[in-house]
mmCIF file of C-alpha atoms in Angstrom:
data_model
loop_
_atom_site.group_PDB
_atom_site.id
_atom_site.type_symbol
_atom_site.label_atom_id
_atom_site.label_comp_id
_atom_site.label_asym_id
_atom_site.label_seq_id
_atom_site.Cartn_x
_atom_site.Cartn_y
_atom_site.Cartn_z
ATOM 1 C CA UNK A 124 8.096 151.119 -158.876
ATOM 2 C CA UNK A 125 5.029 149.436 -160.314
ATOM 3 C CA UNK A 126 2.616 152.362 -159.775
ATOM 4 C CA UNK A 127 3.026 154.642 -162.756
ATOM 5 C CA UNK A 128 3.258 158.413 -162.551
ATOM 6 C CA UNK A 129 1.261 159.268 -165.667
ATOM 7 C CA UNK A 130 2.267 162.930 -165.429
ATOM 8 C CA UNK A 131 5.826 161.891 -166.269
ATOM 9 C CA UNK A 132 5.074 159.705 -169.279
ATOM 10 C CA UNK A 133 5.312 161.637 -172.580
ATOM 11 C CA UNK A 134 2.246 161.949 -174.778
ATOM 12 C CA UNK A 135 3.528 161.402 -178.345
ATOM 13 C CA UNK A 136 1.790 162.476 -181.502
ATOM 14 C CA UNK A 137 2.663 161.557 -185.025
ATOM 15 C CA UNK A 138 1.677 158.633 -187.265
ATOM 16 C CA UNK A 139 3.325 156.166 -189.611
ATOM 17 C CA UNK A 140 0.537 156.542 -192.173
ATOM 18 C CA UNK A 141 1.861 157.903 -195.519
ATOM 19 C CA UNK A 142 1.042 161.435 -196.529
ATOM 20 C CA UNK A 143 -2.535 162.681 -196.221
ATOM 21 C CA UNK A 144 -3.644 159.325 -194.886
ATOM 22 C CA UNK A 145 -2.341 160.595 -191.510
ATOM 23 C CA UNK A 146 -4.700 163.607 -191.462
ATOM 24 C CA UNK A 147 -7.540 161.906 -189.570
ATOM 25 C CA UNK A 148 -5.204 161.089 -186.658
ATOM 26 C CA UNK A 149 -3.471 164.445 -186.406
ATOM 27 C CA UNK A 150 -5.219 165.128 -183.038
ATOM 28 C CA UNK A 151 -4.157 161.838 -181.537
ATOM 29 C CA UNK A 152 -1.473 161.437 -178.838
ATOM 30 C CA UNK A 153 -0.524 158.364 -176.863
ATOM 31 C CA UNK A 154 1.264 157.545 -173.650
ATOM 32 C CA UNK A 155 3.118 154.259 -173.676
ATOM 33 C CA UNK A 156 2.257 153.152 -170.128
ATOM 34 C CA UNK A 157 3.297 149.549 -170.529
ATOM 35 C CA UNK A 158 6.659 150.420 -171.992
ATOM 36 C CA UNK A 159 7.158 152.919 -169.171
ATOM 37 C CA UNK A 160 6.504 150.076 -166.686
ATOM 38 C CA UNK A 161 8.907 147.669 -168.361
ATOM 39 C CA UNK A 162 6.328 145.431 -170.047
ATOM 40 C CA UNK A 163 7.271 143.717 -173.319
ATOM 41 C CA UNK A 164 4.534 141.131 -174.001
ATOM 42 C CA UNK A 165 1.693 143.591 -174.746
ATOM 43 C CA UNK A 166 1.375 147.287 -175.310
ATOM 44 C CA UNK A 167 -0.729 149.286 -172.855
ATOM 45 C CA UNK A 168 -1.177 152.778 -174.341
ATOM 46 C CA UNK A 169 -3.295 155.587 -173.034
ATOM 47 C CA UNK A 170 -4.665 157.378 -176.107
ATOM 48 C CA UNK A 171 -6.008 160.919 -176.134
ATOM 49 C CA UNK A 172 -8.144 162.228 -179.001
ATOM 50 C CA UNK A 173 -8.715 165.914 -179.605
ATOM 51 C CA UNK A 174 -12.202 166.885 -180.825
ATOM 52 C CA UNK A 175 -12.663 165.608 -184.426
ATOM 53 C CA UNK A 176 -9.735 163.180 -184.283
ATOM 54 C CA UNK A 177 -9.708 159.437 -184.929
ATOM 55 C CA UNK A 178 -7.572 156.820 -183.185
ATOM 56 C CA UNK A 179 -6.560 155.264 -186.509
ATOM 57 C CA UNK A 180 -7.951 154.448 -189.904
ATOM 58 C CA UNK A 181 -10.540 151.750 -189.532
ATOM 59 C CA UNK A 182 -8.643 148.451 -189.425
ATOM 60 C CA UNK A 183 -8.312 144.982 -188.028
ATOM 61 C CA UNK A 184 -5.342 142.839 -186.966
ATOM 62 C CA UNK A 185 -4.545 139.292 -188.145
ATOM 63 C CA UNK A 186 -2.199 138.278 -185.302
ATOM 64 C CA UNK A 187 -2.823 140.540 -182.345
ATOM 65 C CA UNK A 188 -5.679 140.630 -179.885
ATOM 66 C CA UNK A 189 -6.773 144.173 -178.876
ATOM 67 C CA UNK A 190 -8.791 145.426 -175.888
ATOM 68 C CA UNK A 191 -10.005 148.946 -175.114
ATOM 69 C CA UNK A 192 -11.470 150.614 -172.024
ATOM 70 C CA UNK A 193 -12.621 154.218 -172.177
ATOM 71 C CA UNK A 194 -11.257 156.353 -169.304
ATOM 72 C CA UNK A 195 -12.519 159.887 -170.078
ATOM 73 C CA UNK A 196 -15.131 161.497 -172.241
ATOM 74 C CA UNK A 197 -17.469 159.935 -174.771
ATOM 75 C CA UNK A 198 -15.846 158.024 -177.634
ATOM 76 C CA UNK A 199 -17.588 156.723 -180.748
ATOM 77 C CA UNK A 200 -16.540 153.265 -181.783
ATOM 78 C CA UNK A 201 -17.078 152.712 -185.505
ATOM 79 C CA UNK A 202 -17.115 149.194 -186.860
ATOM 80 C CA UNK A 203 -18.879 147.224 -189.625
ATOM 81 C CA UNK A 204 -22.112 147.414 -187.657
ATOM 82 C CA UNK A 205 -22.093 151.218 -187.371
ATOM 83 C CA UNK A 206 -21.472 153.590 -184.518
ATOM 84 C CA UNK A 207 -21.445 152.693 -180.788
ATOM 85 C CA UNK A 208 -21.142 155.340 -178.069
ATOM 86 C CA UNK A 209 -18.650 154.387 -175.377
ATOM 87 C CA UNK A 210 -18.370 156.113 -171.982
ATOM 88 C CA UNK A 211 -15.816 155.751 -169.174
ATOM 89 C CA UNK A 212 -15.727 152.151 -168.033
ATOM 90 C CA UNK A 213 -17.117 150.795 -171.340
ATOM 91 C CA UNK A 214 -14.947 148.150 -172.953
ATOM 92 C CA UNK A 215 -14.470 146.552 -176.362
ATOM 93 C CA UNK A 216 -12.561 143.466 -177.521
ATOM 94 C CA UNK A 217 -11.151 142.819 -180.976
ATOM 95 C CA UNK A 218 -9.909 139.262 -181.433
ATOM 96 C CA UNK A 219 -7.055 138.726 -183.894
ATOM 97 C CA UNK A 220 -8.301 137.745 -187.317
ATOM 98 C CA UNK A 221 -11.834 139.052 -186.846
ATOM 99 C CA UNK A 222 -12.336 141.038 -190.070
ATOM 100 C CA UNK A 223 -14.460 143.746 -188.372
ATOM 101 C CA UNK A 224 -12.574 146.977 -189.055
ATOM 102 C CA UNK A 225 -12.784 149.434 -186.198
ATOM 103 C CA UNK A 226 -11.579 152.738 -184.930
ATOM 104 C CA UNK A 227 -12.514 155.340 -182.330
ATOM 105 C CA UNK A 228 -13.477 158.909 -183.162
ATOM 106 C CA UNK A 229 -14.096 161.886 -180.929
ATOM 107 C CA UNK A 230 -17.395 163.600 -181.978
ATOM 108 C CA UNK A 231 -17.443 165.758 -178.844
ATOM 109 C CA UNK A 232 -15.972 169.116 -177.944
ATOM 110 C CA UNK A 233 -13.595 167.832 -175.275
ATOM 111 C CA UNK A 234 -10.633 165.470 -175.254
ATOM 112 C CA UNK A 235 -11.502 161.786 -174.855
ATOM 113 C CA UNK A 236 -9.120 159.117 -173.581
ATOM 114 C CA UNK A 237 -8.995 155.321 -173.588
ATOM 115 C CA UNK A 238 -6.552 152.623 -172.708
ATOM 116 C CA UNK A 239 -5.745 150.199 -175.479
ATOM 117 C CA UNK A 240 -4.015 146.851 -174.933
ATOM 118 C CA UNK A 241 -2.484 144.980 -177.880
ATOM 119 C CA UNK A 242 -0.395 141.895 -177.946
ATOM 120 C CA UNK A 243 3.190 142.333 -179.091
ATOM 121 C CA UNK A 244 4.149 140.039 -181.911
ATOM 122 C CA UNK A 245 7.299 140.018 -184.059
ATOM 123 C CA UNK A 246 5.224 140.174 -187.227
ATOM 124 C CA UNK A 247 1.765 141.470 -187.968
ATOM 125 C CA UNK A 248 -0.579 142.115 -190.870
ATOM 126 C CA UNK A 249 -3.357 144.617 -190.685
ATOM 127 C CA UNK A 250 -6.076 145.505 -193.193
ATOM 128 C CA UNK A 251 -7.882 148.842 -193.584
ATOM 129 C CA UNK A 252 -11.652 148.803 -194.148
ATOM 130 C CA UNK A 253 -12.252 152.108 -195.855
ATOM 131 C CA UNK A 254 -9.116 152.430 -197.990
ATOM 132 C CA UNK A 255 -7.310 150.017 -200.271
ATOM 133 C CA UNK A 256 -4.375 149.542 -197.869
ATOM 134 C CA UNK A 257 -2.695 146.910 -195.765
ATOM 135 C CA UNK A 258 0.304 147.042 -193.437
ATOM 136 C CA UNK A 259 2.952 144.387 -192.875
ATOM 137 C CA UNK A 260 5.060 144.660 -189.771
ATOM 138 C CA UNK A 261 8.341 142.827 -189.486
ATOM 139 C CA UNK A 262 10.956 142.681 -186.722
ATOM 140 C CA UNK A 263 8.387 144.240 -184.388
ATOM 141 C CA UNK A 264 9.078 147.731 -185.775
ATOM 142 C CA UNK A 265 9.306 147.980 -189.546
ATOM 143 C CA UNK A 266 5.995 149.016 -191.116
ATOM 144 C CA UNK A 267 5.294 148.665 -194.793
ATOM 145 C CA UNK A 268 2.048 150.129 -196.178
ATOM 146 C CA UNK A 269 0.824 148.895 -199.566
ATOM 147 C CA UNK A 270 -2.393 148.391 -201.429
ATOM 148 C CA UNK A 271 -4.129 145.100 -200.513
ATOM 149 C CA UNK A 272 -2.641 143.370 -203.580
ATOM 150 C CA UNK A 273 0.875 144.367 -202.401
ATOM 151 C CA UNK A 274 1.350 147.089 -204.974
ATOM 152 C CA UNK A 275 2.505 150.577 -203.936
ATOM 153 C CA UNK A 276 0.045 153.099 -202.625
ATOM 154 C CA UNK A 277 -0.861 155.682 -205.267
ATOM 155 C CA UNK A 278 -0.449 159.464 -205.263
ATOM 156 C CA UNK A 279 -4.234 159.655 -205.300
ATOM 157 C CA UNK A 280 -4.248 157.848 -201.963
ATOM 158 C CA UNK A 281 -1.351 159.638 -200.230
ATOM 159 C CA UNK A 282 -1.071 162.960 -201.997
ATOM 160 C CA UNK A 283 2.608 162.215 -202.418
ATOM 161 C CA UNK A 284 4.718 161.154 -205.337
ATOM 162 C CA UNK A 285 5.616 157.509 -204.907
ATOM 163 C CA UNK B 136 -20.026 142.632 -181.367
ATOM 164 C CA UNK B 137 -16.835 144.205 -180.038
ATOM 165 C CA UNK B 138 -18.458 146.578 -177.492
ATOM 166 C CA UNK B 139 -19.108 144.485 -174.410
ATOM 167 C CA UNK B 140 -22.285 144.529 -172.342
ATOM 168 C CA UNK B 141 -20.696 144.304 -168.861
ATOM 169 C CA UNK B 142 -24.135 143.757 -167.252
ATOM 170 C CA UNK B 143 -24.297 140.379 -169.030
ATOM 171 C CA UNK B 144 -20.836 139.088 -168.008
ATOM 172 C CA UNK B 145 -20.951 136.963 -164.887
ATOM 173 C CA UNK B 146 -18.972 138.093 -161.827
ATOM 174 C CA UNK B 147 -17.431 134.892 -160.473
ATOM 175 C CA UNK B 148 -16.050 134.383 -156.979
ATOM 176 C CA UNK B 149 -14.025 131.558 -155.643
ATOM 177 C CA UNK B 150 -10.328 130.875 -155.503
ATOM 178 C CA UNK B 151 -7.869 128.049 -156.239
ATOM 179 C CA UNK B 152 -5.916 128.723 -153.060
ATOM 180 C CA UNK B 153 -5.979 125.706 -150.746
ATOM 181 C CA UNK B 154 -7.996 125.824 -147.539
ATOM 182 C CA UNK B 155 -7.703 128.898 -145.328
ATOM 183 C CA UNK B 156 -5.251 130.546 -147.690
ATOM 184 C CA UNK B 157 -8.325 131.537 -149.701
ATOM 185 C CA UNK B 158 -9.821 133.507 -146.804
ATOM 186 C CA UNK B 159 -8.303 136.925 -147.755
ATOM 187 C CA UNK B 160 -9.886 136.774 -151.246
ATOM 188 C CA UNK B 161 -13.348 135.673 -150.153
ATOM 189 C CA UNK B 162 -14.749 139.081 -151.099
ATOM 190 C CA UNK B 163 -13.249 139.098 -154.590
ATOM 191 C CA UNK B 164 -15.235 138.561 -157.807
ATOM 192 C CA UNK B 165 -14.076 138.863 -161.358
ATOM 193 C CA UNK B 166 -15.660 139.389 -164.798
ATOM 194 C CA UNK B 167 -13.708 137.804 -167.614
ATOM 195 C CA UNK B 168 -14.136 140.560 -170.174
ATOM 196 C CA UNK B 169 -11.456 139.366 -172.595
ATOM 197 C CA UNK B 170 -12.837 135.860 -172.680
ATOM 198 C CA UNK B 171 -16.305 137.248 -173.215
ATOM 199 C CA UNK B 172 -14.953 139.171 -176.213
ATOM 200 C CA UNK B 173 -13.233 136.175 -177.744
ATOM 201 C CA UNK B 174 -9.628 137.134 -176.787
ATOM 202 C CA UNK B 175 -7.114 134.366 -176.173
ATOM 203 C CA UNK B 176 -3.699 136.009 -176.017
ATOM 204 C CA UNK B 177 -4.187 137.875 -172.735
ATOM 205 C CA UNK B 178 -6.752 137.961 -169.984
ATOM 206 C CA UNK B 179 -8.708 141.141 -169.324
ATOM 207 C CA UNK B 180 -10.565 140.700 -166.075
ATOM 208 C CA UNK B 181 -12.592 143.300 -164.214
ATOM 209 C CA UNK B 182 -12.016 142.586 -160.535
ATOM 210 C CA UNK B 183 -14.329 143.784 -157.716
ATOM 211 C CA UNK B 184 -13.245 143.764 -154.115
ATOM 212 C CA UNK B 185 -15.645 143.968 -151.192
ATOM 213 C CA UNK B 186 -14.457 146.056 -148.200
ATOM 214 C CA UNK B 187 -11.607 144.213 -146.496
ATOM 215 C CA UNK B 188 -10.892 141.843 -149.363
ATOM 216 C CA UNK B 189 -7.673 141.311 -151.249
ATOM 217 C CA UNK B 190 -7.164 140.612 -154.904
ATOM 218 C CA UNK B 191 -4.791 137.708 -154.222
ATOM 219 C CA UNK B 192 -2.020 136.739 -151.877
ATOM 220 C CA UNK B 193 0.948 138.979 -152.512
ATOM 221 C CA UNK B 194 2.763 137.349 -155.486
ATOM 222 C CA UNK B 195 4.762 137.801 -158.611
ATOM 223 C CA UNK B 196 4.834 136.072 -161.994
ATOM 224 C CA UNK B 197 7.839 134.541 -163.747
ATOM 225 C CA UNK B 198 6.473 134.386 -167.291
ATOM 226 C CA UNK B 199 3.527 136.768 -167.554
ATOM 227 C CA UNK B 200 3.430 140.550 -167.775
ATOM 228 C CA UNK B 201 0.576 142.169 -165.770
ATOM 229 C CA UNK B 202 -1.005 145.590 -165.990
ATOM 230 C CA UNK B 203 -3.690 147.189 -163.827
ATOM 231 C CA UNK B 204 -5.935 150.253 -164.108
ATOM 232 C CA UNK B 205 -8.302 151.206 -161.281
ATOM 233 C CA UNK B 206 -11.816 151.934 -162.483
ATOM 234 C CA UNK B 207 -13.841 152.608 -159.275
ATOM 235 C CA UNK B 208 -13.084 153.409 -155.624
ATOM 236 C CA UNK B 209 -9.761 153.627 -153.881
ATOM 237 C CA UNK B 210 -7.488 150.584 -153.948
ATOM 238 C CA UNK B 211 -4.328 150.036 -151.953
ATOM 239 C CA UNK B 212 -1.493 148.454 -153.839
ATOM 240 C CA UNK B 213 0.879 146.631 -151.493
ATOM 241 C CA UNK B 214 4.321 145.704 -152.769
ATOM 242 C CA UNK B 215 7.840 145.379 -151.360
ATOM 243 C CA UNK B 216 8.019 149.168 -150.960
ATOM 244 C CA UNK B 217 4.894 149.416 -148.856
ATOM 245 C CA UNK B 218 1.407 150.710 -149.548
ATOM 246 C CA UNK B 219 0.362 152.902 -152.514
ATOM 247 C CA UNK B 220 -3.071 154.450 -152.816
ATOM 248 C CA UNK B 221 -4.592 154.053 -156.284
ATOM 249 C CA UNK B 222 -7.615 155.965 -157.553
ATOM 250 C CA UNK B 223 -9.621 155.652 -160.799
ATOM 251 C CA UNK B 224 -7.292 156.101 -163.759
ATOM 252 C CA UNK B 225 -4.184 155.156 -161.781
ATOM 253 C CA UNK B 226 -2.135 152.379 -163.408
ATOM 254 C CA UNK B 227 0.530 149.901 -162.395
ATOM 255 C CA UNK B 228 2.756 147.552 -164.334
ATOM 256 C CA UNK B 229 4.344 144.314 -163.206
ATOM 257 C CA UNK B 230 6.894 142.880 -165.614
ATOM 258 C CA UNK B 231 7.345 139.094 -165.727
ATOM 259 C CA UNK B 232 10.205 138.002 -163.497
ATOM 260 C CA UNK B 233 10.350 141.162 -161.361
ATOM 261 C CA UNK B 234 10.425 139.690 -157.878
ATOM 262 C CA UNK B 235 8.334 142.476 -156.292
ATOM 263 C CA UNK B 236 5.336 140.688 -154.823
ATOM 264 C CA UNK B 237 2.114 142.682 -155.069
ATOM 265 C CA UNK B 238 -1.558 142.603 -154.459
ATOM 266 C CA UNK B 239 -4.481 145.005 -154.069
ATOM 267 C CA UNK B 240 -6.578 145.387 -150.981
ATOM 268 C CA UNK B 241 -9.722 147.326 -150.253
ATOM 269 C CA UNK B 242 -9.293 149.368 -147.088
ATOM 270 C CA UNK B 243 -12.467 151.410 -147.739
ATOM 271 C CA UNK B 244 -16.104 150.867 -146.984
ATOM 272 C CA UNK B 245 -17.275 150.560 -150.573
ATOM 273 C CA UNK B 246 -16.559 148.150 -153.445
ATOM 274 C CA UNK B 247 -13.497 148.943 -155.479
ATOM 275 C CA UNK B 248 -12.852 147.741 -159.027
ATOM 276 C CA UNK B 249 -9.885 147.500 -161.337
ATOM 277 C CA UNK B 250 -9.115 145.991 -164.741
ATOM 278 C CA UNK B 251 -6.188 143.574 -164.819
ATOM 279 C CA UNK B 252 -4.480 142.399 -167.982
ATOM 280 C CA UNK B 253 -2.230 139.368 -167.910
ATOM 281 C CA UNK B 254 -0.520 137.537 -170.721
ATOM 282 C CA UNK B 255 -1.778 134.035 -171.343
ATOM 283 C CA UNK B 256 0.992 131.467 -171.415
ATOM 284 C CA UNK B 257 0.792 127.663 -171.454
ATOM 285 C CA UNK B 258 2.973 127.413 -168.366
ATOM 286 C CA UNK B 259 3.654 129.759 -165.471
ATOM 287 C CA UNK B 260 5.409 129.863 -162.141
ATOM 288 C CA UNK B 261 4.367 132.241 -159.434
ATOM 289 C CA UNK B 262 5.880 132.938 -156.004
ATOM 290 C CA UNK B 263 4.125 134.306 -152.933
ATOM 291 C CA UNK B 264 5.881 136.916 -150.862
ATOM 292 C CA UNK B 265 4.256 136.518 -147.450
ATOM 293 C CA UNK B 266 3.775 132.741 -147.314
ATOM 294 C CA UNK B 267 6.047 129.817 -148.203
ATOM 295 C CA UNK B 268 4.172 128.951 -151.365
ATOM 296 C CA UNK B 269 4.654 128.787 -155.098
ATOM 297 C CA UNK B 270 2.317 127.805 -157.916
ATOM 298 C CA UNK B 271 3.149 125.928 -161.108
ATOM 299 C CA UNK B 272 0.663 126.158 -163.965
ATOM 300 C CA UNK B 273 0.688 123.639 -166.762
ATOM 301 C CA UNK B 274 -1.495 123.241 -169.850
ATOM 302 C CA UNK B 275 -2.798 126.752 -169.255
ATOM 303 C CA UNK B 276 -5.203 125.471 -166.561
ATOM 304 C CA UNK B 277 -3.796 123.006 -164.043
ATOM 305 C CA UNK B 278 -2.610 124.770 -160.884
ATOM 306 C CA UNK B 279 -0.298 123.081 -158.379
ATOM 307 C CA UNK B 280 0.454 124.863 -155.094
ATOM 308 C CA UNK B 281 3.438 123.737 -153.081
ATOM 309 C CA UNK B 282 6.034 125.163 -150.671
ATOM 310 C CA UNK B 283 8.848 126.966 -152.494
ATOM 311 C CA UNK B 284 11.065 123.861 -152.255
ATOM 312 C CA UNK B 285 8.384 121.834 -154.040
ATOM 313 C CA UNK B 286 7.217 119.960 -150.918
ATOM 314 C CA UNK B 287 3.484 119.813 -150.019
ATOM 315 C CA UNK B 288 1.844 122.687 -148.179
ATOM 316 C CA UNK B 289 1.361 121.836 -144.502
ATOM 317 C CA UNK B 290 -1.758 121.649 -142.420
ATOM 318 C CA UNK B 291 -0.474 124.636 -140.495
ATOM 319 C CA UNK B 292 -0.581 126.665 -143.772
ATOM 320 C CA UNK B 293 -3.876 125.465 -145.142
ATOM 321 C CA UNK B 294 -5.824 124.301 -142.071
ATOM 322 C CA UNK B 295 -6.488 121.108 -144.005
ATOM 323 C CA UNK B 296 -5.083 117.611 -143.757
ATOM 324 C CA UNK B 297 -2.730 117.023 -146.687
#
């Protein structure tokens, strides 16, 4: 039925970021609410950040609009303009192609949560603001991380042999 | 900037429903948060319902996914299975083409609010569950309401001469 039972939707951790680039998001889990409800056109994910964790590396999308509403705790939005405190009910919008890299971090001592909506597209390109990295997504599921010139990430970046 | 100042985003009333069919939504206003933030791929509207008001006539979409999260008060979701109480943080998903007509009503004495996300498509068809009506949307903005067989709505339905 349309009303979702959030207690029955798994909160998944993990990250596709290579090697130590995933460290900042180790305390992030997400519940795929839209998927659970049968939606395909956009993702609607309820993200939970442990104290000290980030939602992602600071990034922006070229093809996909993104929208966030905070649902619990006090998040800190970081973008090119600095830090912005966001409380439950506060919202932020990130239009596709706007090169203002952003992420959310939890600077408090309790878990914070927010709902993030992102358009689903078959392909996508994302750029990271604080590291020399981009991601290309193909077939709606295959992620390739490289430096911004397309060359492989280095061991210095990932801590791994390439 | 990406963080939205909700106090500066107009809450608009009004409805495109013809004649007296608009009466149930007279106490509804909406803030177009996604539009305010420059998004184009989906709508993100914060809806406020006065006591006794409905979000819409009970309906479903053929082309557009829809997602709702309650942000204030206690809403009642009505669908083909009956009534479902929804409190802040509760979510519901309505996949395109799922013929389970739904709307939200405020059965309490205080304003209730929810965020609704809906895909933007150039065309759309919607069907209403409790009245003999459908809507065709063209060019992302032109709404035509008719009976489900395509014939004009009647004076009995709208209270207006057709």
